Coordinates of N, CA and C in Angstrom, one line a residue:
M16 N 29.0 -35.4 17.2 CA 27.7 -34.9 17.0 C 27.8 -33.5 17.9
T17 N 28.4 -33.6 19.2 CA 28.5 -32.5 20.2 C 29.4 -31.2 19.5
Q18 N 30.4 -31.6 18.6 CA 31.1 -30.6 18.2 C 30.5 -30.1 17.0
M19 N 29.2 -30.6 16.3 CA 28.4 -29.9 15.6 C 27.4 -28.8 15.9
K20 N 27.0 -29.0 17.0 CA 26.3 -28.0 17.8 C 26.7 -26.7 18.1
P21 N 28.0 -26.6 18.4 CA 28.6 -25.0 18.5 C 28.7 -24.7 17.1
L22 N 29.1 -25.6 16.2 CA 29.5 -25.0 14.5 C 28.2 -24.4 14.0
K23 N 27.1 -25.1 14.5 CA 25.6 -24.9 14.1 C 25.2 -23.5 14.7
R24 N 25.4 -23.6 16.0 CA 25.2 -22.1 17.0 C 25.6 -21.0 16.0
L25 N 27.0 -21.3 15.7 CA 27.9 -20.3 15.3 C 27.3 -19.6 13.8
S26 N 26.9 -20.9 13.1 CA 26.3 -20.3 11.5 C 25.2 -19.7 11.7
I27 N 24.4 -20.1 12.4 CA 23.0 -19.3 12.7 C 23.6 -17.9 13.1
L28 N 24.3 -18.1 14.2 CA 24.2 -16.4 14.7 C 24.8 -15.9 13.6
A29 N 25.8 -16.2 12.8 CA 26.4 -15.5 11.6 C 25.3 -15.2 10.5
A30 N 24.4 -15.9 10.3 CA 23.2 -15.6 9.5 C 22.4 -14.5 10.1
V31 N 22.0 -14.6 11.3 CA 21.3 -13.6 11.9 C 21.9 -12.0 12.0
V32 N 23.0 -12.2 12.0 CA 23.9 -10.9 12.2 C 23.8 -10.3 10.8
A33 N 24.2 -11.2 9.8 CA 24.5 -10.7 8.4 C 23.0 -10.2 7.8
A34 N 21.7 -10.8 8.3 CA 20.2 -10.4 8.0 C 20.2 -9.1 8.5
T35 N 20.7 -9.1 9.8 CA 20.1 -7.8 10.3 C 21.0 -6.7 9.9
A36 N 22.4 -6.9 9.5 CA 23.2 -5.4 8.8 C 22.4 -5.4 7.4
G37 N 21.7 -6.4 6.7 CA 21.3 -6.3 5.4 C 20.1 -5.6 5.4
L38 N 19.2 -5.6 6.7 CA 17.8 -4.8 6.8 C 18.5 -3.5 7.3
A39 N 19.5 -3.2 8.1 CA 19.6 -2.2 8.4 C 20.3 -1.1 7.4
A40 N 21.1 -1.7 6.3 CA 21.4 -0.9 5.2 C 20.2 -0.7 4.0
C41 N 19.0 -1.4 4.4 CA 17.9 -1.1 3.4 C 17.2 0.3 4.1
E42 N 17.5 0.2 5.4 CA 16.7 1.4 5.8 C 17.6 2.8 5.8
T43 N 17.0 3.5 5.2 CA 17.6 4.9 4.8 C 16.8 6.0 5.2
P44 N 17.6 6.7 6.3 CA 16.7 7.7 6.8 C 16.4 8.8 5.7
S45 N 15.3 9.8 5.8 CA 15.1 10.5 5.0 C 15.9 11.9 5.4
P46 N 16.5 12.5 4.1 CA 17.5 13.3 4.6 C 16.6 14.7 5.2
E47 N 17.6 15.4 6.2 CA 16.8 16.5 6.8 C 16.5 17.5 5.6
G48 N 15.4 18.2 5.7 CA 14.9 19.0 5.1 C 15.4 20.6 5.4
G49 N 15.2 21.4 4.1 CA 15.4 22.7 4.6 C 17.1 23.2 4.4
V50 N 17.1 24.4 5.1 CA 18.8 24.8 5.1 C 19.0 25.3 6.6
R51 N 20.1 24.7 7.1 CA 20.6 24.9 8.7 C 22.0 25.5 8.5
I52 N 22.3 26.5 9.2 CA 23.5 26.8 9.3 C 24.0 26.3 10.8
D53 N 23.0 25.9 11.6 CA 23.5 25.4 13.0 C 23.8 23.8 13.0
N54 N 23.5 23.2 12.1 CA 23.7 21.8 12.2 C 25.1 21.3 12.1
Q55 N 25.8 21.0 13.2 CA 27.1 20.5 13.4 C 27.3 19.3 13.6
N56 N 27.6 18.3 12.6 CA 27.7 16.8 12.8 C 28.9 16.5 12.4
D57 N 29.9 16.1 13.5 CA 31.2 15.8 13.2 C 31.5 14.4 12.7
L58 N 30.5 13.4 12.5 CA 30.8 12.0 12.4 C 30.1 12.0 11.0
R59 N 29.0 12.4 10.6 CA 28.6 12.5 9.2 C 27.6 13.6 8.9
P60 N 28.0 14.1 7.7 CA 27.1 15.3 7.5 C 25.6 15.2 7.1
T61 N 25.0 16.0 7.8 CA 23.4 16.0 7.4 C 23.1 16.3 5.9
L62 N 22.8 15.3 5.4 CA 22.5 15.8 3.7 C 21.4 17.0 3.2
N63 N 21.4 17.5 2.2 CA 20.7 18.7 2.0 C 20.7 19.8 2.9
T64 N 22.0 19.8 3.6 CA 22.0 21.0 4.2 C 23.3 21.8 3.7
V65 N 23.4 23.2 4.4 CA 24.4 24.0 4.2 C 25.2 24.1 5.5
R66 N 26.5 24.0 5.7 CA 27.0 24.1 7.0 C 28.3 25.0 6.8
V67 N 28.1 26.0 7.7 CA 29.2 27.0 8.0 C 30.2 26.5 8.9
I68 N 31.3 26.1 8.8 CA 32.5 25.1 9.2 C 33.6 26.0 9.9
D69 N 33.5 27.4 9.7 CA 34.4 28.3 10.3 C 34.1 29.3 11.6
A70 N 34.6 28.6 12.5 CA 34.4 29.5 13.9 C 34.3 30.9 13.7
T71 N 35.0 31.9 12.8 CA 35.0 33.1 12.9 C 33.8 33.6 12.2
L72 N 33.0 32.9 11.3 CA 31.8 33.2 10.6 C 30.5 32.8 11.6
A73 N 30.6 31.6 12.2 CA 29.4 31.1 13.0 C 29.7 30.6 14.3
R74 N 29.2 31.2 15.4 CA 29.6 30.9 16.7 C 28.6 29.9 17.5
Y75 N 28.6 29.0 17.9 CA 27.3 28.1 18.5 C 27.4 28.2 20.2
K76 N 26.5 28.8 20.6 CA 26.3 29.1 21.6 C 25.8 28.1 23.2
N77 N 25.5 26.9 22.7 CA 25.4 26.0 24.0 C 26.1 24.5 23.1
M78 N 25.9 23.5 24.1 CA 26.5 22.4 24.1 C 25.9 21.5 22.9
S79 N 24.6 21.9 22.6 CA 23.5 21.2 21.7 C 23.8 21.9 20.3
K80 N 24.6 22.8 20.4 CA 24.9 23.8 19.1 C 23.7 24.3 18.1
T81 N 22.5 24.4 19.0 CA 21.3 24.8 18.4 C 21.1 26.2 18.2
K82 N 21.6 27.2 19.1 CA 21.9 28.5 18.9 C 23.1 28.7 18.3
V83 N 23.0 29.8 17.6 CA 23.9 30.2 16.7 C 24.0 31.6 16.4
D84 N 25.1 32.5 16.6 CA 25.1 33.7 16.1 C 26.3 33.8 14.9
S85 N 25.6 34.0 13.8 CA 26.4 33.7 12.5 C 26.5 35.0 11.7
L86 N 27.7 35.3 10.9 CA 27.8 36.7 10.4 C 27.2 36.4 8.8
L87 N 26.6 35.2 8.6 CA 26.1 35.0 7.5 C 24.6 34.2 7.6
D88 N 23.8 34.4 6.5 CA 22.4 33.6 6.6 C 22.4 33.1 5.3
V89 N 21.7 31.6 5.3 CA 21.6 31.1 4.1 C 20.3 31.1 3.7
E90 N 20.2 32.0 2.5 CA 18.8 32.5 1.9 C 18.2 31.4 1.3
G91 N 18.7 30.6 0.8 CA 18.1 29.5 0.1 C 19.2 28.4 -0.7
A92 N 18.9 27.2 -0.8 CA 19.5 26.2 -1.1 C 18.8 25.5 -2.4
Y93 N 19.0 25.5 -3.8 CA 18.0 25.0 -4.6 C 18.8 24.0 -5.6
V94 N 18.3 22.8 -5.8 CA 18.7 21.6 -6.7 C 18.0 21.5 -7.9
S95 N 18.7 22.1 -8.8 CA 18.2 21.6 -10.4 C 18.7 20.6 -11.1
T96 N 18.2 20.1 -12.2 CA 18.6 19.1 -13.1 C 18.8 19.8 -14.4
G97 N 20.1 19.6 -15.0 CA 20.3 20.3 -16.1 C 19.9 19.3 -17.4
P98 N 20.0 20.1 -18.7 CA 19.5 19.1 -19.7 C 20.1 17.8 -20.1
T99 N 21.1 17.8 -19.5 CA 22.2 16.4 -19.3 C 21.8 15.5 -18.4
G100 N 21.2 15.8 -17.5 CA 20.4 14.8 -16.6 C 21.2 15.0 -15.0
F101 N 22.4 16.1 -15.2 CA 23.4 16.1 -13.9 C 22.6 17.3 -13.2
K102 N 22.8 17.0 -11.8 CA 22.1 18.0 -10.7 C 22.8 18.8 -10.4
K103 N 22.6 20.1 -10.1 CA 23.5 21.5 -9.9 C 22.6 22.0 -8.8
I104 N 23.6 22.5 -7.6 CA 23.3 23.1 -6.6 C 23.5 24.4 -6.6
T105 N 22.6 25.4 -6.2 CA 22.3 26.8 -6.1 C 22.5 27.2 -4.5
V106 N 23.4 27.8 -4.1 CA 23.0 28.2 -2.6 C 23.3 30.1 -2.8
Q107 N 22.2 30.6 -1.9 CA 22.3 32.0 -2.0 C 22.5 32.4 -0.3
I108 N 23.8 33.0 -0.1 CA 24.5 33.2 1.2 C 24.5 34.8 1.3
R109 N 24.1 35.3 2.5 CA 23.7 36.6 2.8 C 24.8 37.2 3.8
N110 N 25.5 38.3 3.5 CA 26.6 38.6 4.4 C 25.6 39.6 5.3
K111 N 25.5 39.5 6.7 CA 25.0 40.2 7.5 C 25.7 41.3 8.2
T112 N 27.0 41.3 7.9 CA 27.9 42.4 8.6 C 28.2 43.8 7.6
D113 N 28.6 44.7 8.1 CA 28.8 45.9 7.2 C 30.3 46.1 6.5
V114 N 31.2 44.8 6.7 CA 32.2 44.8 5.9 C 32.2 43.4 4.9
A115 N 33.1 43.4 3.9 CA 33.0 42.5 2.9 C 33.9 41.4 3.5
L116 N 33.0 40.3 3.0 CA 33.6 38.6 3.4 C 34.1 37.8 2.3
P117 N 35.5 37.8 2.1 CA 35.8 36.3 1.4 C 35.6 35.2 1.8
L118 N 34.7 34.4 1.1 CA 34.5 33.0 1.4 C 35.0 32.1 0.7
E119 N 35.1 30.6 0.8 CA 35.4 29.7 0.2 C 34.1 28.7 0.4
V120 N 33.7 28.2 -0.5 CA 32.2 27.3 -0.7 C 32.5 25.9 -1.5
R121 N 32.2 24.9 -1.2 CA 32.2 23.6 -1.5 C 31.0 22.6 -1.6
A122 N 30.8 21.8 -2.6 CA 29.7 20.8 -2.4 C 30.3 19.5 -2.8
S123 N 29.5 18.5 -2.1 CA 29.9 17.1 -2.0 C 28.6 16.6 -2.4
W124 N 28.7 15.6 -3.3 CA 27.3 15.0 -3.8 C 26.8 13.2 -3.2
Y125 N 25.6 13.3 -2.9 CA 25.7 11.7 -2.8 C 24.4 11.1 -3.7
D126 N 24.2 9.9 -3.3 CA 23.3 9.3 -4.3 C 21.7 9.3 -3.4
A127 N 20.7 8.9 -3.5 CA 19.8 8.8 -2.9 C 19.7 8.0 -1.6
N128 N 20.2 7.1 -1.3 CA 20.6 6.2 -0.3 C 21.7 7.0 0.6
G129 N 22.4 8.3 0.2 CA 23.2 8.8 1.2 C 24.7 8.2 0.9
V130 N 24.9 7.4 -0.3 CA 26.3 7.0 -0.6 C 27.1 8.1 -1.3
P131 N 28.2 8.6 -1.0 CA 29.0 9.7 -1.7 C 29.0 9.0 -3.2
T132 N 28.9 10.0 -4.2 CA 28.9 9.8 -5.5 C 30.2 11.1 -6.0
D133 N 30.3 11.8 -5.5 CA 31.3 12.8 -6.0 C 32.0 13.1 -4.4
Q134 N 33.2 13.3 -4.8 CA 34.2 13.6 -3.6 C 33.7 15.2 -3.3
A135 N 34.3 15.6 -2.4 CA 34.2 17.0 -2.1 C 34.8 17.8 -3.2
Q136 N 34.3 18.7 -3.9 CA 35.0 19.1 -5.0 C 35.6 20.5 -4.4
S137 N 36.5 21.1 -5.4 CA 37.5 21.9 -5.0 C 36.9 23.2 -4.4
W138 N 37.5 24.0 -3.4 CA 36.9 25.4 -3.0 C 36.6 26.4 -3.9
T139 N 35.4 27.1 -3.8 CA 35.1 28.1 -5.0 C 35.5 29.3 -3.9
R140 N 36.1 30.4 -4.6 CA 36.1 31.6 -3.8 C 34.9 32.6 -4.3
L141 N 34.4 33.0 -2.9 CA 33.5 34.2 -3.3 C 33.6 35.3 -2.5
F142 N 33.1 36.6 -3.3 CA 33.4 38.0 -2.0 C 32.0 38.3 -1.9
A143 N 31.7 38.1 -0.4 CA 30.3 38.5 -0.2 C 30.3 40.0 0.3
Q144 N 29.6 41.0 -0.7 CA 29.7 42.4 -0.3 C 29.0 42.6 1.2
P145 N 29.2 43.8 1.9 CA 28.5 44.1 3.0 C 26.9 44.3 2.6
Q146 N 26.3 43.6 3.7 CA 24.7 43.3 3.6 C 24.1 42.9 2.2
A147 N 25.1 42.3 1.8 CA 24.4 41.6 0.4 C 24.6 40.2 0.4
M148 N 23.9 39.7 -0.9 CA 23.8 38.2 -1.2 C 24.8 38.1 -2.4
V149 N 25.5 36.6 -2.1 CA 26.2 36.2 -3.2 C 25.7 34.8 -3.4
T150 N 26.0 34.2 -4.6 CA 25.4 33.0 -5.2 C 26.2 31.9 -5.5
F151 N 26.2 30.9 -4.8 CA 27.5 29.7 -5.3 C 26.5 28.7 -6.1
E152 N 27.3 28.1 -7.4 CA 26.6 27.0 -7.8 C 27.7 25.8 -8.3
Q153 N 27.4 24.7 -8.1 CA 28.0 23.7 -8.5 C 27.4 22.5 -9.1
G154 N 27.7 21.8 -10.0 CA 27.0 20.6 -10.8 C 27.8 19.6 -10.0
S155 N 27.0 18.4 -10.2 CA 27.7 17.1 -9.8 C 28.0 16.5 -11.1
T156 N 29.1 15.5 -11.0 CA 29.9 15.0 -11.8 C 29.3 13.6 -12.5
R157 N 28.1 13.2 -11.4 CA 27.4 11.7 -11.7 C 26.0 11.9 -11.9
L158 N 25.7 11.0 -12.8 CA 24.2 11.1 -13.1 C 23.3 10.5 -11.6
N159 N 23.7 9.8 -11.1 CA 23.3 9.3 -9.9 C 23.2 10.3 -8.4
S160 N 23.7 11.4 -8.9 CA 23.8 12.2 -7.5 C 22.3 12.9 -7.4
A161 N 21.8 12.7 -6.1 CA 20.5 13.2 -5.9 C 20.5 14.1 -4.6
Q162 N 21.6 14.1 -3.8 CA 21.6 15.0 -2.6 C 22.9 15.6 -2.5
Y163 N 23.0 16.8 -1.7 CA 24.0 17.4 -1.6 C 24.6 17.7 -0.1
Y164 N 25.8 18.1 0.1 CA 26.2 18.7 1.5 C 27.2 20.0 1.1
V165 N 26.8 21.2 1.6 CA 27.6 22.4 1.0 C 28.5 23.0 2.6
E166 N 29.8 23.2 2.1 CA 30.4 23.7 3.4 C 31.0 24.9 3.0
V167 N 30.9 26.0 4.2 CA 31.3 27.3 3.9 C 32.3 27.7 4.8
R168 N 33.3 28.4 4.5 CA 34.3 28.7 5.4 C 34.9 30.0 4.9
G169 N 35.6 30.9 5.8 CA 36.4 31.9 5.4 C 37.2 31.9 4.4
A170 N 37.8 32.5 3.6 CA 39.0 32.2 2.4 C 40.2 32.3 3.3
Q171 N 40.9 31.1 2.7 CA 42.2 30.9 3.1 C 43.4 31.6 2.7

């Protein structure tokens, strides 16, 4: 009977851990709204954001990376649903410089719970004219895609 107690305690502990993990999985933080080019998160992307990942295009001025000196502005990011039900992201990027900038942009898609649905798609080359705006569009390949994450870098 004394050997049953440690086994029983271990079973109860395992059940509590499993229940806690299950509850944590149900809690889905809402995605950060809006568009931010200063949002740098090396562990997990903040969904529904556009991230400039190239230090030559955006320089972050302090340790918290909230102040940014960027050659680009993201004028807007819009998600629409096509006639087939697939989501499409449209991002408007403004070149704030007096020189043309070759860019590469790609999108990743996630479901409503933040689980990846589409792998990061291939880089799309864009050419942003001086003091002008360029538009990037990319569709999801899965119907359950609900959230996006867009990366921008200088053309490689």
